[in-house]
Amino acid sequence: MRNNFYNFTITALKALLIDNGFKAFNADQIYKWVYEQNEKNPENMSNLSKELRQFLGENFYFTNLELVKRQDSKTGTHKYLFRLEDGIVIESVLMQQVYGLSLCVTSQAGCSMGCSFCASGLINKQRDLTVYELVSQIISVQDDLKVKITHVVVMGTGEPFDNYDNVMDFLKIINHKHGLQIGSRHITVSTCGIVPKIYDFAKEEIKANLAISLHAPNNELRNKLMKINKVYPVQDVIQASKDYFEITKRRVTFEYILLKNVNDEIHHANELSDLIRGINCYVNLIPYNPVDEFGYEKTDMIRANRFYQQLVKRGINVTLRKEMGSDIDAACGQLRLKRHKETK
Ligand code: SAH
């Protein structure tokens, strides 16, 4: 049976080629065609032998994702709906930043983490995305707009550390020098705090940025907001972040959504700064994007600024995230698994 080419890391491709009587360096040649030249037909890979082109044609297909719909926002954000081979529809979001083009990639169809504020969890995880479905989100968007994506954030629907192996293969492919050549410092993986995987991630060869969704400075509140906290409580997440820095020398980003009257009081800012004091980290304050099904409200600018200033005063590196794409429901936490009829 033919396999999708974009599932293969270069290491796996080399092994397969050697098993079939070809050479390891052929994998470099093929990667250059596929990722540097965006070639999808082996017949056009003119420096490969006839046998190798035939082998590729017989064993691989090079198709990307089926584009169902694209929505363009006023702020230069584009939301993509892609249909997978089994009919599931997923979303990716392209953001124009001052520093480049950043794609927010979905890692799972649905999500089982059950955070009480996030639309992605409204439909439980249906399945993990395959490596090619991850890689193809990038290629399909690049093909559609004839652009080069320079930054990737794994912050779409799903928990990347609940689909760990596929996400790591995805990183290897997009970071490889003959792959999509996206630098590790241009890649961010965001987790709700699956502690053992933070340690695994620290040991990976590719040192991508790690973001941790914290959202609350204590267990009582975090338990209410994020089910995962009952398995991996705040102290364990904080310890893992310290260890992560010791192992990688890379700073962790803590994401903190501001929910009006829930976690945005001055005493929360104080508790947060006490909790992370001494850790080499950034705090990214995220304006909450309301989701109809939940009762939370967005913090107003005055409260958000007050929270921000309090952290600054206490010496924390903090930024207030710019909101993008909320006019097309493409902002954080608004991505959801749509039923097919809604996408037609
Ligand atoms: N599962 C991963 C990655 C996906 S969510 C994680 O939890 O980190 C990406 C970020 O968007 C997380 O920080 C998440 O908590 C945040 N988010 C979820 N719902 C949101 C909403 N309605 N408004 C703003 N941010 C939200």
mmCIF file of C-alpha atoms in Angstrom, residues 82-310:
data_model
loop_
_atom_site.group_PDB
_atom_site.id
_atom_site.type_symbol
_atom_site.label_atom_id
_atom_site.label_comp_id
_atom_site.label_asym_id
_atom_site.label_seq_id
_atom_site.Cartn_x
_atom_site.Cartn_y
_atom_site.Cartn_z
ATOM 1 C CA PHE A 82 -9.130 21.273 5.775
ATOM 2 C CA ARG A 83 -10.871 17.954 5.247
ATOM 3 C CA LEU A 84 -8.859 14.840 6.122
ATOM 4 C CA GLU A 85 -9.147 11.578 4.207
ATOM 5 C CA ASP A 86 -11.667 10.162 6.693
ATOM 6 C CA GLY A 87 -13.888 13.238 6.419
ATOM 7 C CA ILE A 88 -12.822 14.957 9.659
ATOM 8 C CA VAL A 89 -12.445 18.717 9.265
ATOM 9 C CA ILE A 90 -9.637 20.585 11.061
ATOM 10 C CA GLU A 91 -8.583 24.217 11.281
ATOM 11 C CA SER A 92 -5.246 26.025 10.945
ATOM 12 C CA VAL A 93 -4.702 29.748 11.354
ATOM 13 C CA LEU A 94 -2.168 31.867 9.493
ATOM 14 C CA MET A 95 -1.096 35.098 11.201
ATOM 15 C CA GLN A 96 0.864 37.940 9.674
ATOM 16 C CA GLN A 97 3.267 39.123 12.331
ATOM 17 C CA VAL A 98 5.838 41.874 12.049
ATOM 18 C CA TYR A 99 8.570 39.248 12.142
ATOM 19 C CA GLY A 100 7.071 36.901 9.545
ATOM 20 C CA LEU A 101 4.255 34.511 8.758
ATOM 21 C CA SER A 102 3.224 32.285 11.593
ATOM 22 C CA LEU A 103 0.982 29.232 11.274
ATOM 23 C CA CYS A 104 -1.014 27.909 14.206
ATOM 24 C CA VAL A 105 -1.132 24.155 13.662
ATOM 25 C CA THR A 106 -3.738 21.713 14.969
ATOM 26 C CA SER A 107 -2.363 18.556 16.587
ATOM 27 C CA GLN A 108 -5.491 16.473 17.234
ATOM 28 C CA ALA A 109 -9.034 16.213 15.924
ATOM 29 C CA GLY A 110 -10.909 17.417 19.013
ATOM 30 C CA CYS A 111 -9.275 17.421 22.449
ATOM 31 C CA SER A 112 -9.814 15.424 25.643
ATOM 32 C CA MET A 113 -8.095 17.778 28.044
ATOM 33 C CA GLY A 114 -11.437 19.391 28.899
ATOM 34 C CA CYS A 115 -10.305 22.909 29.872
ATOM 35 C CA SER A 116 -13.433 24.683 31.026
ATOM 36 C CA PHE A 117 -12.929 27.782 28.841
ATOM 37 C CA CYS A 118 -11.728 26.321 25.536
ATOM 38 C CA ALA A 119 -13.949 25.590 22.545
ATOM 39 C CA SER A 120 -11.627 22.883 21.248
ATOM 40 C CA GLY A 121 -12.667 20.559 24.050
ATOM 41 C CA LEU A 122 -16.367 20.771 23.251
ATOM 42 C CA ILE A 123 -15.894 17.739 21.054
ATOM 43 C CA ASN A 124 -13.764 15.033 22.614
ATOM 44 C CA LYS A 125 -10.663 13.845 20.857
ATOM 45 C CA GLN A 126 -11.623 11.804 17.810
ATOM 46 C CA ARG A 127 -8.081 10.899 16.917
ATOM 47 C CA ASP A 128 -4.482 12.084 16.786
ATOM 48 C CA LEU A 129 -3.324 13.729 13.585
ATOM 49 C CA THR A 130 -0.737 11.787 11.606
ATOM 50 C CA VAL A 131 2.666 13.249 10.805
ATOM 51 C CA TYR A 132 1.646 14.047 7.254
ATOM 52 C CA GLU A 133 -1.536 15.779 8.411
ATOM 53 C CA LEU A 134 0.645 18.016 10.594
ATOM 54 C CA VAL A 135 3.235 18.758 7.883
ATOM 55 C CA SER A 136 0.571 19.203 5.213
ATOM 56 C CA GLN A 137 -1.120 22.011 7.108
ATOM 57 C CA ILE A 138 1.991 24.064 6.370
ATOM 58 C CA ILE A 139 2.421 22.977 2.769
ATOM 59 C CA SER A 140 -1.262 23.384 1.917
ATOM 60 C CA VAL A 141 -1.290 26.961 3.239
ATOM 61 C CA GLN A 142 1.981 27.773 1.448
ATOM 62 C CA ASP A 143 0.591 26.370 -1.805
ATOM 63 C CA ASP A 144 -2.662 28.264 -1.422
ATOM 64 C CA LEU A 145 -1.153 31.710 -0.815
ATOM 65 C CA LYS A 146 2.203 31.164 -2.570
ATOM 66 C CA VAL A 147 4.042 32.206 0.580
ATOM 67 C CA LYS A 148 6.749 30.797 2.847
ATOM 68 C CA ILE A 149 5.776 30.193 6.442
ATOM 69 C CA THR A 150 8.562 31.279 8.775
ATOM 70 C CA HIS A 151 7.122 30.471 12.216
ATOM 71 C CA VAL A 152 5.038 27.634 13.592
ATOM 72 C CA VAL A 153 3.048 27.476 16.816
ATOM 73 C CA VAL A 154 1.487 24.169 17.803
ATOM 74 C CA MET A 155 -1.425 25.876 19.508
ATOM 75 C CA GLY A 156 -4.403 24.873 17.412
ATOM 76 C CA THR A 157 -6.947 22.278 18.474
ATOM 77 C CA GLY A 158 -5.558 19.445 20.594
ATOM 78 C CA GLU A 159 -2.852 18.749 23.115
ATOM 79 C CA PRO A 160 0.474 18.239 21.305
ATOM 80 C CA PHE A 161 1.966 16.219 24.174
ATOM 81 C CA ASP A 162 -0.974 13.810 23.945
ATOM 82 C CA ASN A 163 0.200 13.116 20.365
ATOM 83 C CA TYR A 164 3.851 13.296 21.300
ATOM 84 C CA ASP A 165 5.598 11.003 18.818
ATOM 85 C CA ASN A 166 3.855 12.401 15.748
ATOM 86 C CA VAL A 167 4.455 15.970 16.860
ATOM 87 C CA MET A 168 8.175 15.232 17.376
ATOM 88 C CA ASP A 169 8.479 13.695 13.881
ATOM 89 C CA PHE A 170 6.670 16.749 12.536
ATOM 90 C CA LEU A 171 9.246 19.018 14.203
ATOM 91 C CA LYS A 172 12.100 16.985 12.722
ATOM 92 C CA ILE A 173 10.672 17.364 9.221
ATOM 93 C CA ILE A 174 9.903 21.063 9.368
ATOM 94 C CA ASN A 175 13.218 21.887 11.056
ATOM 95 C CA HIS A 176 15.474 19.767 8.801
ATOM 96 C CA LYS A 177 18.002 21.546 6.615
ATOM 97 C CA HIS A 178 16.557 19.872 3.527
ATOM 98 C CA GLY A 179 13.018 19.936 4.950
ATOM 99 C CA LEU A 180 10.971 23.085 5.491
ATOM 100 C CA GLN A 181 13.952 24.776 7.191
ATOM 101 C CA ILE A 182 11.991 26.403 9.978
ATOM 102 C CA GLY A 183 14.475 27.234 12.743
ATOM 103 C CA SER A 184 13.888 25.713 16.173
ATOM 104 C CA ARG A 185 13.614 29.178 17.697
ATOM 105 C CA HIS A 186 10.774 29.875 15.294
ATOM 106 C CA ILE A 187 8.788 26.889 16.541
ATOM 107 C CA THR A 188 6.681 26.896 19.720
ATOM 108 C CA VAL A 189 4.870 23.940 21.253
ATOM 109 C CA SER A 190 2.191 24.711 23.810
ATOM 110 C CA THR A 191 1.076 22.216 26.444
ATOM 111 C CA CYS A 192 -1.567 22.250 29.153
ATOM 112 C CA GLY A 193 1.112 20.787 31.428
ATOM 113 C CA ILE A 194 1.631 17.052 30.905
ATOM 114 C CA VAL A 195 4.634 16.883 33.208
ATOM 115 C CA PRO A 196 6.433 13.683 32.092
ATOM 116 C CA LYS A 197 6.326 14.886 28.493
ATOM 117 C CA ILE A 198 7.926 18.200 29.508
ATOM 118 C CA TYR A 199 10.926 16.149 30.649
ATOM 119 C CA ASP A 200 10.915 14.141 27.396
ATOM 120 C CA PHE A 201 10.716 17.351 25.408
ATOM 121 C CA ALA A 202 13.692 18.800 27.306
ATOM 122 C CA LYS A 203 15.799 15.903 26.063
ATOM 123 C CA GLU A 204 14.847 16.222 22.391
ATOM 124 C CA GLU A 205 17.548 17.220 19.958
ATOM 125 C CA ILE A 206 15.405 19.998 18.483
ATOM 126 C CA LYS A 207 15.209 22.778 21.018
ATOM 127 C CA ALA A 208 11.889 24.350 20.096
ATOM 128 C CA ASN A 209 10.241 26.895 22.394
ATOM 129 C CA LEU A 210 8.012 25.520 25.114
ATOM 130 C CA ALA A 211 4.868 27.318 26.252
ATOM 131 C CA ILE A 212 2.882 26.087 29.235
ATOM 132 C CA SER A 213 -0.753 27.001 29.769
ATOM 133 C CA LEU A 214 -0.820 27.940 33.438
ATOM 134 C CA HIS A 215 -3.895 30.198 33.736
ATOM 135 C CA ALA A 216 -4.053 30.053 37.542
ATOM 136 C CA PRO A 217 -1.529 30.459 40.366
ATOM 137 C CA ASN A 218 -2.893 27.783 42.720
ATOM 138 C CA ASN A 219 -4.418 24.313 42.665
ATOM 139 C CA GLU A 220 -7.856 25.325 43.854
ATOM 140 C CA LEU A 221 -8.413 27.650 40.920
ATOM 141 C CA ARG A 222 -6.464 25.654 38.359
ATOM 142 C CA ASN A 223 -8.478 22.528 39.220
ATOM 143 C CA LYS A 224 -11.609 24.426 38.271
ATOM 144 C CA LEU A 225 -10.222 25.706 35.006
ATOM 145 C CA MET A 226 -8.135 22.760 33.835
ATOM 146 C CA LYS A 227 -8.962 19.105 34.498
ATOM 147 C CA ILE A 228 -5.327 18.140 33.865
ATOM 148 C CA ASN A 229 -4.323 19.911 37.080
ATOM 149 C CA LYS A 230 -5.813 17.047 39.073
ATOM 150 C CA VAL A 231 -3.229 14.762 37.490
ATOM 151 C CA TYR A 232 -0.298 17.193 37.365
ATOM 152 C CA PRO A 233 -0.756 19.914 39.999
ATOM 153 C CA VAL A 234 0.732 23.396 39.819
ATOM 154 C CA GLN A 235 3.852 22.628 41.914
ATOM 155 C CA ASP A 236 4.802 19.748 39.600
ATOM 156 C CA VAL A 237 4.367 21.949 36.529
ATOM 157 C CA ILE A 238 6.526 24.664 38.120
ATOM 158 C CA GLN A 239 9.220 22.159 39.118
ATOM 159 C CA ALA A 240 9.223 20.748 35.579
ATOM 160 C CA SER A 241 9.638 24.273 34.186
ATOM 161 C CA LYS A 242 12.660 24.866 36.439
ATOM 162 C CA ASP A 243 14.164 21.547 35.420
ATOM 163 C CA TYR A 244 13.409 22.292 31.791
ATOM 164 C CA PHE A 245 15.500 25.433 32.027
ATOM 165 C CA GLU A 246 18.340 23.598 33.787
ATOM 166 C CA ILE A 247 18.419 20.935 31.069
ATOM 167 C CA THR A 248 17.932 23.126 27.991
ATOM 168 C CA LYS A 249 18.938 26.631 29.108
ATOM 169 C CA ARG A 250 15.826 27.792 27.278
ATOM 170 C CA ARG A 251 13.200 29.961 28.919
ATOM 171 C CA VAL A 252 9.683 28.677 29.289
ATOM 172 C CA THR A 253 6.696 30.856 28.441
ATOM 173 C CA PHE A 254 3.739 30.684 30.802
ATOM 174 C CA GLU A 255 0.430 31.463 29.150
ATOM 175 C CA TYR A 256 -2.168 33.073 31.359
ATOM 176 C CA ILE A 257 -5.652 33.830 30.017
ATOM 177 C CA LEU A 258 -7.315 36.727 31.762
ATOM 178 C CA LEU A 259 -10.834 35.742 32.798
ATOM 179 C CA LYS A 260 -12.848 38.554 34.304
ATOM 180 C CA ASN A 261 -13.362 38.220 38.075
ATOM 181 C CA VAL A 262 -11.967 34.678 37.986
ATOM 182 C CA ASN A 263 -8.176 34.947 37.855
ATOM 183 C CA ASP A 264 -7.488 38.622 37.112
ATOM 184 C CA GLU A 265 -7.397 40.218 40.594
ATOM 185 C CA ILE A 266 -4.283 41.884 41.998
ATOM 186 C CA HIS A 267 -3.908 39.109 44.552
ATOM 187 C CA HIS A 268 -3.739 36.590 41.675
ATOM 188 C CA ALA A 269 -0.928 38.615 40.089
ATOM 189 C CA ASN A 270 0.915 38.597 43.423
ATOM 190 C CA GLU A 271 0.413 34.881 43.889
ATOM 191 C CA LEU A 272 1.546 34.239 40.324
ATOM 192 C CA SER A 273 4.707 36.270 40.749
ATOM 193 C CA ASP A 274 5.533 34.456 44.020
ATOM 194 C CA LEU A 275 4.989 31.117 42.308
ATOM 195 C CA ILE A 276 7.335 31.739 39.399
ATOM 196 C CA ARG A 277 9.869 33.924 41.164
ATOM 197 C CA GLY A 278 13.406 32.916 40.254
ATOM 198 C CA ILE A 279 12.396 30.909 37.203
ATOM 199 C CA ASN A 280 13.840 32.056 33.916
ATOM 200 C CA CYS A 281 10.563 32.587 32.116
ATOM 201 C CA TYR A 282 8.156 34.889 30.321
ATOM 202 C CA VAL A 283 4.517 35.367 31.118
ATOM 203 C CA ASN A 284 2.205 35.842 28.162
ATOM 204 C CA LEU A 285 -1.117 37.342 29.204
ATOM 205 C CA ILE A 286 -3.841 36.327 26.768
ATOM 206 C CA PRO A 287 -7.090 38.249 26.391
ATOM 207 C CA TYR A 288 -9.881 35.700 26.700
ATOM 208 C CA ASN A 289 -11.829 35.069 23.539
ATOM 209 C CA PRO A 290 -15.362 34.360 24.650
ATOM 210 C CA VAL A 291 -16.911 31.024 23.749
ATOM 211 C CA ASP A 292 -20.727 31.068 23.747
ATOM 212 C CA GLU A 293 -21.147 27.767 25.580
ATOM 213 C CA PHE A 294 -19.190 28.883 28.668
ATOM 214 C CA GLY A 295 -19.970 31.669 31.108
ATOM 215 C CA TYR A 296 -16.574 33.370 31.213
ATOM 216 C CA GLU A 297 -16.080 37.002 30.311
ATOM 217 C CA LYS A 298 -13.120 38.777 28.846
ATOM 218 C CA THR A 299 -11.156 41.024 31.193
ATOM 219 C CA ASP A 300 -11.494 44.682 30.229
ATOM 220 C CA MET A 301 -8.433 46.732 29.265
ATOM 221 C CA ILE A 302 -8.239 48.507 32.618
ATOM 222 C CA ARG A 303 -8.116 45.276 34.606
ATOM 223 C CA ALA A 304 -5.767 43.670 32.094
ATOM 224 C CA ASN A 305 -3.372 46.597 32.342
ATOM 225 C CA ARG A 306 -3.571 46.580 36.120
ATOM 226 C CA PHE A 307 -2.656 42.880 36.175
ATOM 227 C CA TYR A 308 0.145 43.463 33.704
ATOM 228 C CA GLN A 309 1.585 46.405 35.673
ATOM 229 C CA GLN A 310 1.513 44.431 38.892
#
